Structures are given as C-alpha cells and as structure tokens.
Amino acid sequence: MYYLKCIECGKEYPKTEVLYTCECGGLLDVIYDYSQIDIKKEDLKGIALSVWKYAKLLPVDRKPITIQEGGTPLYKCDRLAEKVGVRELYVKHEGMNPTGSFKDRGMTVGVSKALELGMETIACASTGNTSAALSIYGAKAAVPAIVLLPEGKVALGKVAQALMHGAKVLSIRGNFDDALELVRELCDKEKIYLLNSINPYRLEGQKTIGFEIADQLDFQMPDRLVLPVGNAGNITAIHKGFKEFKNLGLTDKVPQMMGIQTEGSCPIVKAVREGKTDITPEKNPETIATAIRIGNPVNARKALIAISESNGGAESVTDDELVEAQIDLAQLEGIGVEPASATSVAGLKKLVETGVIGANESVVCVTTGHLLKDPEEVISVAPKPIVVDATMEAIRKVLY
Ligand SMILES: Cc1ncc(COP(=O)(O)O)c(C=O)c1O
Ligand SMILES: N[C@@H](CCOP(=O)(O)O)C(=O)O
C-alpha cells in the first residue's frame, strides 16, 4: 500500500491520481506502509542486482516495462583513493545502465506507471539523458514520446538516442529551465504524462541506487555519498533509499549526502552555504557539464532536506577541475564518464583538501553517465591522434 503526500503541507492523495505537485505547490513523496513490507538480508542474498529486485519497495502494480536496468558495478578505486586522499573509495558507475545513465532506473518505474494510469503519451524536458531514457522506454512500451531539448546544449550521443528510438524531438530556443516550464504546461493541458523528476514515481526507481550500494557493500554503509546535482532528483532519491533500508533494519546508518555542482551553475551549493531552505534560481547557468546546466532545480526543496537531514553538504567545482577528475577516472581506474559525472570525484577532492571530508572516511562517488554520451567534449579535452605514414619507421619515430 502506498499513497502520495505533500512534503510542505502534508496533504495526502490516492495513488490513482495523476499528479506531480500538491495544490499548495509543494513537491510530493510516495509513502508506504513499512509495517507491511517484509525484507530481510537473507531474502536479498543470491538474487542478481536489478531495479526490480526491490519490487516490494516500488510503487508499480503491473508487469514492469524493463530493459534490465540497474545492477551497475561498484568499483573499489584504490589508485583514485590514494590520489584524492581517502581511506576507501568506491565508484558506483551508473553509466553502465542500458541507455548509459541512471535515468533508466527512474524510467522503468515511470513508464510502467504511465501505462498503469492509462496515459497514452509521455513527455519530458531534458539536458539529454532523461530524453534518451524516455525515448527508449517509450519505444519498449509502444507509447509515443515527446522531448523538449535546449537547442545546441545537448551532448551528441544523447540526441542520437532520442532520435533513433523514435521520440518527437523539439529543440527549444531557450535553456533547460525554460523547456521544463513549457513541458509542464503542455502535460497539464494535453493530458500527457510528465516524466521529469518532479514526478514522484520516477524518483522511486532511482532510490534503488541506494539499495544496490548497501547490497554490494554487504550492508556496511559508507560515511559519505558524493554525487553531481542538477535538477536535484537523484540526491533526494538515493537518500530516500538509504533511509528506507535503515528503517527496515537492513543497515545501521545513512551516509552523509554531498551534492556537487559546477561554479557556473550552483544554486543548491549557494543555498547550503547561506543556510537557506530554498534556492534563488540562476537565470543563465553555464558549464561544459551540460547535463547539470540547470539554474532552477525542480527538486531543490527535497534535496536541501536530504542534505540537512543527513548532515551532508554541497560543493562547487570549476570546469577545469571536473575535466581533471574525468581524466583521473579514465586513466587511473578505467572508468569512462561524461563531464557532469566527474564532478563527484572533483568535488570529493576539494572536500578532502578543505578538510570537510577526513582522510579516514569511506566514500562512494556516483558517476551518473557514460563517457560515450558526450564524445565532442572528449575530443576537445583529450590529445589528438598522431597521424603517421603507414611504415614501421614512421611509427617507431613517434613512439621512441
Ligand atoms: C549525467 C548526469 N549527471 C547528473 C545529473 C543530475 O541529476 P539530478 O538532476 O537528479 O540532480 C544529470 C541530470 O540531471 C545527468 O544527466
Ligand atoms: N540531466 C537531466 C535534467 C532533467 O532532469 P530530470 O531528472 O528532472 O529528468 C536530463 O538528463 O535531462
């Protein structure tokens, strides 16, 4: 049993309603009757990791639309740990999901819910990854998908996915925040199902990142969870996952949630620094990490609660710092990530340097999207190939 509840005024709504926010404007959360949910560590042992492994804690009452999302690797990264200066570092590589980002976890739940609620079209605004996931799950479910993208600011691999999987792709002359405002209005007026992270059901899928980390670490939770923050849904979702496992007695602590943004686009970081409970939107966010080029994160209130409840924090990094971390992940650990994802490691490095995170702590960084999502950025930061004549002599000349 579950229902929706406003995080601001507490008003409750039945699960049958198509709703994204409360009548007071507050964000909604999915509330379960945990006394009816029985999950033991023994029940989870020996079952392969996947989003639907945790179906008892997911709000879907029909056969799910799935392309085997979740079950991503948690790499122990000793070389990177030594470089950033922490005792123990793991990287949860969400780029290894079917479409190359964590959004698949949300979409398998969100698109299944769309069918359950009888919705006939789905839509989102996107900096790229949400649109890729929406298009692919829409194709699998045979539901038409509409995506609104900020013109010229979406990485090539993501646009390719949305186009190939058959979504109607609209390039908006505006930024992501403009596109989100428009798609919300479109969905309300045209009875289209909105699948951005303002949809509380979509976030339920993403909380399984927290469940999997617990499962993979044999329920010994790390001290910190460090991740990039854009529209601020994922930090909220993972925190909820951690809390649920603790409430069910599966773990004994909730890691401190550390949100990372870029200096050109960091409303959450500013709110945390100023001790505020809500953000001041940024009109012109700018960063090479286009996935998190967001000035008015829709889940800001939830994210700020997750950070404060977990005694966590937030930090910003420069574009140069995130590129350095992207190269470290690639060359020290063999983990290929897109720019936004590398902010987690760049942020960790900064938090250790400034003494916020101690050398003795254990940390999990989430890398949210795959390197191949943004080949243009890689080409612009990586060395160029060396062109040589097709002779051994020419090859030897450049190698030795
Ligand atoms: C690769 C990548 N990393 C991080 C984020 C930020 O996640 P969230 O919007 O849930 O904060 C996004 C999208 O927003 C993304 O596509
Ligand atoms: N990076 C996101 C931005 C939209 O976030 P959402 O979680 O609200 O869908 C994207 O990939 O579009």
Short mmCIF file of C-alpha atoms and ligand atoms in Angstrom, two decimals:
data_model
loop_
_atom_site.label_atom_id
_atom_site.label_comp_id
_atom_site.label_asym_id
_atom_site.label_seq_id
_atom_site.Cartn_x
_atom_site.Cartn_y
_atom_site.Cartn_z
CA MET A 1 0.00 0.00 0.00
CA TYR A 2 1.23 3.49 -0.85
CA TYR A 3 -0.07 6.99 -1.45
CA LEU A 4 1.26 10.48 -2.26
CA LYS A 5 1.96 13.10 0.41
CA CYS A 6 2.98 16.74 0.11
CA ILE A 7 6.35 17.47 1.72
CA GLU A 8 5.18 21.01 2.63
CA CYS A 9 1.59 20.84 3.93
CA GLY A 10 1.19 17.08 4.45
CA LYS A 11 -1.93 16.74 2.27
CA GLU A 12 -2.41 13.16 1.08
CA TYR A 13 -3.56 11.91 -2.34
CA PRO A 14 -4.51 8.41 -3.51
CA LYS A 15 -2.15 6.52 -5.82
CA THR A 16 -4.75 6.58 -8.61
CA GLU A 17 -4.39 10.35 -9.20
CA VAL A 18 -2.19 11.73 -11.99
CA LEU A 19 -0.42 14.39 -10.00
CA TYR A 20 3.06 15.94 -9.78
CA THR A 21 2.66 18.63 -7.12
CA CYS A 22 0.26 19.37 -4.28
CA GLU A 23 -2.48 22.00 -4.58
CA CYS A 24 -0.25 24.18 -2.33
CA GLY A 25 2.56 23.85 -4.91
CA GLY A 26 4.67 21.53 -2.73
CA LEU A 27 6.54 18.50 -4.04
CA LEU A 28 5.03 15.07 -3.46
CA ASP A 29 6.57 11.98 -1.92
CA VAL A 30 5.48 8.34 -2.18
CA ILE A 31 4.63 6.98 1.27
CA TYR A 32 4.47 3.24 2.03
CA ASP A 33 3.14 1.31 4.98
CA TYR A 34 6.50 -0.13 6.03
CA SER A 35 4.86 -2.34 8.66
CA GLN A 36 3.50 -4.37 5.71
CA ILE A 37 6.87 -4.67 3.95
CA ASP A 38 8.97 -7.60 4.98
CA ILE A 39 12.50 -7.64 3.51
CA LYS A 40 15.38 -9.47 5.19
CA LYS A 41 19.04 -9.58 4.23
CA GLU A 42 18.71 -13.34 3.62
CA ASP A 43 15.90 -12.71 1.10
CA LEU A 44 18.19 -10.47 -0.94
CA LYS A 45 21.19 -12.83 -0.94
CA GLY A 46 21.85 -14.70 -4.18
CA ILE A 47 19.42 -12.62 -6.26
CA ALA A 48 21.08 -10.68 -9.10
CA LEU A 49 21.08 -6.91 -8.70
CA SER A 50 18.45 -5.00 -10.67
CA VAL A 51 15.86 -2.30 -10.06
CA TRP A 52 13.09 -4.88 -9.80
CA LYS A 53 14.94 -6.93 -7.19
CA TYR A 54 13.44 -4.38 -4.79
CA ALA A 55 9.88 -4.55 -6.20
CA LYS A 56 8.37 -4.67 -2.69
CA LEU A 57 9.58 -1.08 -2.24
CA LEU A 58 8.44 0.17 -5.65
CA PRO A 59 5.04 1.74 -6.47
CA VAL A 60 4.04 -0.32 -9.51
CA ASP A 61 1.11 -2.74 -9.55
CA ARG A 62 1.52 -4.14 -13.09
CA LYS A 63 4.13 -6.05 -15.08
CA PRO A 64 7.01 -3.58 -15.46
CA ILE A 65 8.39 -2.22 -18.73
CA THR A 66 12.03 -3.24 -18.35
CA ILE A 67 15.21 -3.49 -20.38
CA GLN A 68 17.27 -4.80 -17.45
CA GLU A 69 18.19 -1.58 -15.72
CA GLY A 70 20.25 -1.35 -12.56
CA GLY A 71 22.79 -3.91 -11.40
CA THR A 72 25.58 -1.44 -12.16
CA PRO A 73 29.14 -2.08 -10.93
CA LEU A 74 30.50 -0.67 -7.67
CA TYR A 75 34.23 -0.40 -8.34
CA LYS A 76 36.76 -0.25 -5.50
CA CYS A 77 39.13 2.50 -6.63
CA ASP A 78 42.40 2.28 -4.72
CA ARG A 79 44.53 4.38 -7.07
CA LEU A 80 41.94 7.17 -7.13
CA ALA A 81 41.55 6.91 -3.33
CA GLU A 82 45.26 7.47 -2.92
CA LYS A 83 45.21 10.43 -5.29
CA VAL A 84 42.28 12.19 -3.59
CA GLY A 85 43.44 11.18 -0.09
CA VAL A 86 40.73 8.98 1.41
CA ARG A 87 40.99 5.56 3.07
CA GLU A 88 38.34 3.83 1.00
CA LEU A 89 36.72 4.93 -2.25
CA TYR A 90 34.13 3.19 -4.40
CA VAL A 91 32.61 4.40 -7.64
CA LYS A 92 29.04 3.35 -8.47
CA HIS A 93 29.10 3.59 -12.26
CA GLU A 94 25.58 4.36 -13.42
CA GLY A 95 26.89 4.84 -16.95
CA MET A 96 26.62 1.05 -17.21
CA ASN A 97 22.82 1.15 -17.38
CA PRO A 98 21.16 0.17 -20.71
CA THR A 99 20.94 3.74 -22.06
CA GLY A 100 24.16 4.84 -20.33
CA SER A 101 22.76 6.78 -17.39
CA PHE A 102 20.92 6.41 -14.07
CA LYS A 103 17.74 7.77 -15.66
CA ASP A 104 16.82 4.22 -16.73
CA ARG A 105 16.08 3.32 -13.13
CA GLY A 106 13.52 6.11 -12.95
CA MET A 107 12.08 5.48 -16.39
CA THR A 108 11.40 1.76 -15.89
CA VAL A 109 9.20 2.73 -12.95
CA GLY A 110 7.82 5.94 -14.51
CA VAL A 111 6.83 4.43 -17.86
CA SER A 112 5.31 1.39 -16.14
CA LYS A 113 3.30 3.81 -14.02
CA ALA A 114 2.19 5.76 -17.12
CA LEU A 115 0.66 2.55 -18.52
CA GLU A 116 -0.90 1.66 -15.17
CA LEU A 117 -2.57 5.10 -15.03
CA GLY A 118 -3.83 4.72 -18.61
CA MET A 119 -1.71 7.56 -20.04
CA GLU A 120 -1.26 7.45 -23.81
CA THR A 121 1.67 9.84 -24.40
CA ILE A 122 4.75 10.61 -22.32
CA ALA A 123 7.00 13.70 -22.32
CA CYS A 124 9.96 15.40 -20.68
CA ALA A 125 12.28 18.37 -20.88
CA SER A 126 15.88 17.30 -20.90
CA THR A 127 19.54 18.17 -20.97
CA GLY A 128 19.85 14.84 -22.78
CA ASN A 129 19.89 11.75 -20.61
CA THR A 130 16.27 11.90 -19.49
CA SER A 131 15.23 12.24 -23.15
CA ALA A 132 17.33 9.23 -24.16
CA ALA A 133 15.79 7.09 -21.43
CA LEU A 134 12.25 8.35 -22.08
CA SER A 135 12.56 7.57 -25.80
CA ILE A 136 13.86 4.08 -25.25
CA TYR A 137 11.34 3.07 -22.59
CA GLY A 138 8.60 4.70 -24.68
CA ALA A 139 9.66 2.55 -27.63
CA LYS A 140 9.66 -0.59 -25.50
CA ALA A 141 6.19 0.24 -24.13
CA ALA A 142 4.86 1.35 -27.55
CA VAL A 143 3.89 4.75 -26.10
CA PRO A 144 4.61 7.93 -28.12
CA ALA A 145 7.27 10.14 -26.51
CA ILE A 146 7.85 13.91 -26.82
CA VAL A 147 11.09 15.53 -25.68
CA LEU A 148 11.99 19.22 -25.36
CA LEU A 149 15.73 19.94 -25.51
CA PRO A 150 17.66 23.22 -25.10
CA GLU A 151 18.93 23.96 -28.61
CA GLY A 152 22.69 23.48 -29.07
CA LYS A 153 23.29 22.42 -25.47
CA VAL A 154 22.72 18.66 -25.55
CA ALA A 155 25.56 16.19 -25.99
CA LEU A 156 25.58 14.35 -29.30
CA GLY A 157 25.18 10.79 -28.01
CA LYS A 158 22.04 11.73 -26.11
CA VAL A 159 20.37 13.44 -29.08
CA ALA A 160 21.26 10.42 -31.22
CA GLN A 161 19.49 8.11 -28.76
CA ALA A 162 16.32 10.21 -28.62
CA LEU A 163 16.15 10.46 -32.42
CA MET A 164 16.90 6.80 -33.16
CA HIS A 165 14.40 5.43 -30.67
CA GLY A 166 11.59 7.38 -32.24
CA ALA A 167 10.72 10.27 -29.91
CA LYS A 168 9.37 13.51 -31.31
CA VAL A 169 12.36 15.78 -30.58
CA LEU A 170 11.80 19.53 -30.22
CA SER A 171 14.81 21.84 -29.92
CA ILE A 172 13.78 24.84 -27.84
CA ARG A 173 15.39 28.26 -28.28
CA GLY A 174 15.92 28.56 -24.56
CA ASN A 175 17.64 26.70 -21.74
CA PHE A 176 16.60 23.57 -19.81
CA ASP A 177 14.66 25.56 -17.22
CA ASP A 178 12.58 27.16 -19.99
CA ALA A 179 11.96 23.74 -21.54
CA LEU A 180 10.82 22.29 -18.22
CA GLU A 181 8.36 25.11 -17.65
CA LEU A 182 6.92 24.55 -21.14
CA VAL A 183 6.65 20.78 -20.87
CA ARG A 184 4.88 21.06 -17.52
CA GLU A 185 2.26 23.30 -19.09
CA LEU A 186 1.96 21.03 -22.14
CA CYS A 187 1.44 17.93 -20.00
CA ASP A 188 -1.19 19.63 -17.83
CA LYS A 189 -3.14 20.96 -20.82
CA GLU A 190 -2.90 17.93 -23.10
CA LYS A 191 -3.16 15.07 -20.56
CA ILE A 192 0.34 13.86 -21.38
CA TYR A 193 2.28 12.03 -18.67
CA LEU A 194 5.23 14.09 -17.42
CA LEU A 195 8.34 12.04 -16.70
CA ASN A 196 10.82 14.54 -15.35
CA SER A 197 11.95 14.06 -11.78
CA ILE A 198 9.13 16.23 -10.46
CA ASN A 199 7.16 13.01 -10.98
CA PRO A 200 7.47 11.31 -7.57
CA TYR A 201 7.10 7.81 -9.04
CA ARG A 202 10.13 8.27 -11.30
CA LEU A 203 12.30 9.07 -8.29
CA GLU A 204 11.25 5.82 -6.63
CA GLY A 205 13.15 3.91 -9.33
CA GLN A 206 16.27 5.97 -8.70
CA LYS A 207 16.30 5.20 -4.97
CA THR A 208 17.43 1.67 -5.92
CA ILE A 209 20.95 3.12 -6.37
CA GLY A 210 20.97 3.38 -2.58
CA PHE A 211 19.63 -0.16 -2.17
CA GLU A 212 22.27 -1.57 -4.51
CA ILE A 213 25.14 0.23 -2.77
CA ALA A 214 24.01 -1.31 0.53
CA ASP A 215 23.65 -4.74 -1.08
CA GLN A 216 27.08 -4.53 -2.76
CA LEU A 217 28.82 -3.45 0.45
CA ASP A 218 27.21 -6.27 2.45
CA PHE A 219 25.07 -3.67 4.27
CA GLN A 220 28.14 -1.84 5.73
CA MET A 221 27.33 1.71 4.73
CA PRO A 222 29.99 4.25 3.70
CA ASP A 223 30.44 7.51 5.60
CA ARG A 224 29.68 9.69 2.55
CA LEU A 225 27.85 9.57 -0.73
CA VAL A 226 29.13 12.12 -3.25
CA LEU A 227 27.23 12.87 -6.47
CA PRO A 228 26.52 15.51 -9.10
CA VAL A 229 23.40 17.61 -8.67
CA GLY A 230 21.36 19.15 -11.49
CA ASN A 231 17.58 19.05 -11.20
CA ALA A 232 18.27 17.57 -7.74
CA GLY A 233 16.15 14.43 -8.01
CA ASN A 234 18.86 11.82 -7.67
CA ILE A 235 20.32 13.05 -4.38
CA THR A 236 16.79 13.04 -2.97
CA ALA A 237 16.00 9.58 -4.30
CA ILE A 238 19.21 7.91 -3.11
CA HIS A 239 18.81 9.46 0.33
CA LYS A 240 15.29 8.03 0.49
CA GLY A 241 16.64 4.60 -0.46
CA PHE A 242 19.25 4.76 2.30
CA LYS A 243 16.63 5.83 4.84
CA GLU A 244 14.25 3.03 3.86
CA PHE A 245 16.90 0.33 4.29
CA LYS A 246 17.78 1.76 7.70
CA ASN A 247 14.12 1.93 8.74
CA LEU A 248 13.65 -1.68 7.68
CA GLY A 249 16.61 -2.68 9.86
CA LEU A 250 18.82 -3.72 6.94
CA THR A 251 21.54 -1.13 7.63
CA ASP A 252 22.52 0.91 10.63
CA LYS A 253 23.38 4.27 9.12
CA VAL A 254 22.53 6.76 6.38
CA PRO A 255 25.61 8.20 4.65
CA GLN A 256 26.12 11.96 4.63
CA MET A 257 24.82 13.23 1.28
CA MET A 258 27.30 15.51 -0.52
CA GLY A 259 25.95 17.30 -3.60
CA ILE A 260 28.33 18.68 -6.23
CA GLN A 261 27.60 21.37 -8.83
CA THR A 262 29.74 23.50 -11.12
CA GLU A 263 30.67 27.08 -10.33
CA GLY A 264 28.67 28.37 -13.30
CA SER A 265 25.52 26.59 -12.21
CA CYS A 266 25.25 26.06 -8.48
CA PRO A 267 22.02 27.29 -6.84
CA ILE A 268 21.94 24.37 -4.37
CA VAL A 269 25.54 24.98 -3.24
CA LYS A 270 24.76 28.66 -2.66
CA ALA A 271 21.64 27.82 -0.64
CA VAL A 272 23.62 25.38 1.56
CA ARG A 273 26.42 27.92 2.10
CA GLU A 274 23.88 30.57 3.08
CA GLY A 275 21.94 28.19 5.33
CA LYS A 276 18.74 28.66 3.31
CA THR A 277 15.91 26.15 2.96
CA ASP A 278 15.24 27.07 -0.68
CA ILE A 279 17.27 28.27 -3.65
CA THR A 280 17.44 31.51 -5.59
CA PRO A 281 17.16 30.43 -9.25
CA GLU A 282 20.08 31.29 -11.56
CA LYS A 283 18.98 32.88 -14.85
CA ASN A 284 21.97 31.97 -17.03
CA PRO A 285 23.62 28.76 -15.80
CA GLU A 286 26.75 27.84 -17.81
CA THR A 287 29.14 24.86 -17.72
CA ILE A 288 30.64 22.27 -20.05
CA ALA A 289 28.78 19.69 -17.94
CA THR A 290 25.63 20.26 -19.99
CA ALA A 291 23.75 17.53 -18.08
CA ILE A 292 23.72 19.75 -14.98
CA ARG A 293 23.42 23.14 -16.68
CA ILE A 294 20.30 23.87 -14.61
CA GLY A 295 19.55 27.14 -12.82
CA ASN A 296 16.23 26.32 -11.20
CA PRO A 297 16.35 22.71 -9.93
CA VAL A 298 12.81 21.50 -9.51
CA ASN A 299 13.63 19.23 -6.55
CA ALA A 300 15.65 21.84 -4.67
CA ARG A 301 13.45 21.70 -1.56
CA LYS A 302 13.70 17.91 -1.32
CA ALA A 303 17.46 17.96 -1.96
CA LEU A 304 18.11 20.59 0.70
CA ILE A 305 16.15 18.48 3.18
CA ALA A 306 18.19 15.37 2.23
CA ILE A 307 21.46 17.28 2.71
CA SER A 308 20.43 18.75 6.04
CA GLU A 309 18.82 15.55 7.44
CA SER A 310 21.93 13.51 6.62
CA ASN A 311 24.26 16.19 7.99
CA GLY A 312 25.73 16.39 4.49
CA GLY A 313 26.92 19.31 2.42
CA ALA A 314 27.48 20.75 -1.03
CA GLU A 315 30.46 21.97 -3.03
CA SER A 316 31.10 23.53 -6.41
CA VAL A 317 33.92 22.77 -8.85
CA THR A 318 35.26 24.52 -11.93
CA ASP A 319 35.03 23.07 -15.42
CA ASP A 320 38.81 22.55 -15.37
CA GLU A 321 38.60 20.62 -12.10
CA LEU A 322 35.91 18.33 -13.43
CA VAL A 323 37.90 17.61 -16.60
CA GLU A 324 40.91 16.66 -14.46
CA ALA A 325 38.71 14.27 -12.47
CA GLN A 326 37.24 12.84 -15.69
CA ILE A 327 40.77 12.06 -16.88
CA ASP A 328 41.72 10.55 -13.49
CA LEU A 329 38.67 8.27 -13.54
CA ALA A 330 39.53 7.21 -17.09
CA GLN A 331 43.26 6.72 -16.65
CA LEU A 332 43.65 5.57 -13.04
CA GLU A 333 40.57 3.34 -12.85
CA GLY A 334 39.37 2.66 -16.41
CA ILE A 335 36.02 4.31 -15.72
CA GLY A 336 34.72 6.39 -18.64
CA VAL A 337 32.24 9.08 -17.60
CA GLU A 338 30.61 12.16 -19.09
CA PRO A 339 31.61 15.59 -17.70
CA ALA A 340 28.74 16.01 -15.19
CA SER A 341 29.55 12.64 -13.62
CA ALA A 342 33.16 13.62 -13.00
CA THR A 343 32.04 16.45 -10.71
CA SER A 344 31.55 13.82 -7.99
CA VAL A 345 35.26 12.98 -7.90
CA ALA A 346 36.32 16.61 -8.44
CA GLY A 347 34.05 17.60 -5.55
CA LEU A 348 35.40 14.84 -3.33
CA LYS A 349 38.96 16.00 -3.99
CA LYS A 350 38.02 19.55 -2.98
CA LEU A 351 36.13 18.40 0.12
CA VAL A 352 39.20 16.42 1.25
CA GLU A 353 41.57 19.32 0.52
CA THR A 354 39.40 21.70 2.55
CA GLY A 355 39.16 19.22 5.44
CA VAL A 356 35.39 18.70 5.18
CA ILE A 357 35.93 15.00 4.45
CA GLY A 358 38.58 13.29 6.58
CA ALA A 359 41.31 11.01 5.27
CA ASN A 360 39.93 8.15 7.33
CA GLU A 361 36.46 8.19 5.80
CA SER A 362 34.89 5.72 3.40
CA VAL A 363 33.24 7.27 0.37
CA VAL A 364 31.06 6.23 -2.55
CA CYS A 365 31.03 8.53 -5.59
CA VAL A 366 28.21 8.10 -8.09
CA THR A 367 29.20 8.52 -11.75
CA THR A 368 25.90 9.18 -13.43
CA GLY A 369 26.52 8.89 -17.18
CA HIS A 370 28.82 7.13 -19.65
CA LEU A 371 31.80 8.72 -21.44
CA LEU A 372 30.30 7.98 -24.87
CA LYS A 373 27.35 10.26 -24.19
CA ASP A 374 29.47 13.32 -24.91
CA PRO A 375 32.15 12.47 -27.49
CA GLU A 376 32.54 16.12 -28.53
CA GLU A 377 33.71 17.13 -25.05
CA VAL A 378 36.21 14.23 -25.02
CA ILE A 379 37.61 15.28 -28.39
CA SER A 380 38.02 18.83 -27.11
CA VAL A 381 39.93 17.86 -23.93
CA ALA A 382 41.87 14.74 -25.00
CA PRO A 383 45.10 14.74 -27.04
CA LYS A 384 44.64 14.44 -30.81
CA PRO A 385 45.59 11.21 -32.63
CA ILE A 386 49.08 11.31 -34.15
CA VAL A 387 48.88 10.90 -37.92
CA VAL A 388 51.85 8.98 -39.42
CA ASP A 389 52.80 7.33 -42.70
CA ALA A 390 51.93 3.63 -42.98
CA THR A 391 55.50 2.49 -42.32
CA MET A 392 57.24 0.89 -39.32
CA GLU A 393 59.86 3.60 -39.44
CA ALA A 394 57.27 6.35 -39.06
CA ILE A 395 55.60 4.50 -36.18
CA ARG A 396 58.91 3.96 -34.38
CA LYS A 397 59.80 7.60 -34.86
CA VAL A 398 56.78 8.84 -32.87
CA LEU A 399 56.90 6.04 -30.24
CA TYR A 400 60.58 6.11 -29.27
C1 LIG B 1 24.83 12.61 -16.28
C2 LIG B 1 24.01 13.34 -15.27
N1 LIG B 1 24.53 13.53 -14.06
C3 LIG B 1 23.86 14.18 -13.11
C4 LIG B 1 22.61 14.69 -13.34
C5 LIG B 1 21.93 15.39 -12.22
O1 LIG B 1 20.94 14.59 -11.63
P1 LIG B 1 19.73 15.29 -10.90
O2 LIG B 1 19.03 16.10 -11.93
O3 LIG B 1 18.90 14.17 -10.42
O4 LIG B 1 20.30 16.12 -9.83
C6 LIG B 1 22.01 14.52 -14.58
C7 LIG B 1 20.69 15.06 -14.91
O5 LIG B 1 20.17 15.94 -14.28
C8 LIG B 1 22.73 13.81 -15.57
O6 LIG B 1 22.21 13.61 -16.78
N1 LIG B 2 20.10 15.93 -16.60
C1 LIG B 2 18.71 15.80 -16.75
C2 LIG B 2 17.93 17.05 -16.49
C3 LIG B 2 16.48 16.72 -16.23
O1 LIG B 2 16.39 16.07 -15.02
P1 LIG B 2 15.17 15.19 -14.54
O2 LIG B 2 15.79 14.23 -13.60
O3 LIG B 2 14.21 16.11 -13.93
O4 LIG B 2 14.55 14.49 -15.72
C4 LIG B 2 18.47 15.20 -18.13
O5 LIG B 2 19.13 14.23 -18.44
O6 LIG B 2 17.64 15.70 -18.87
#
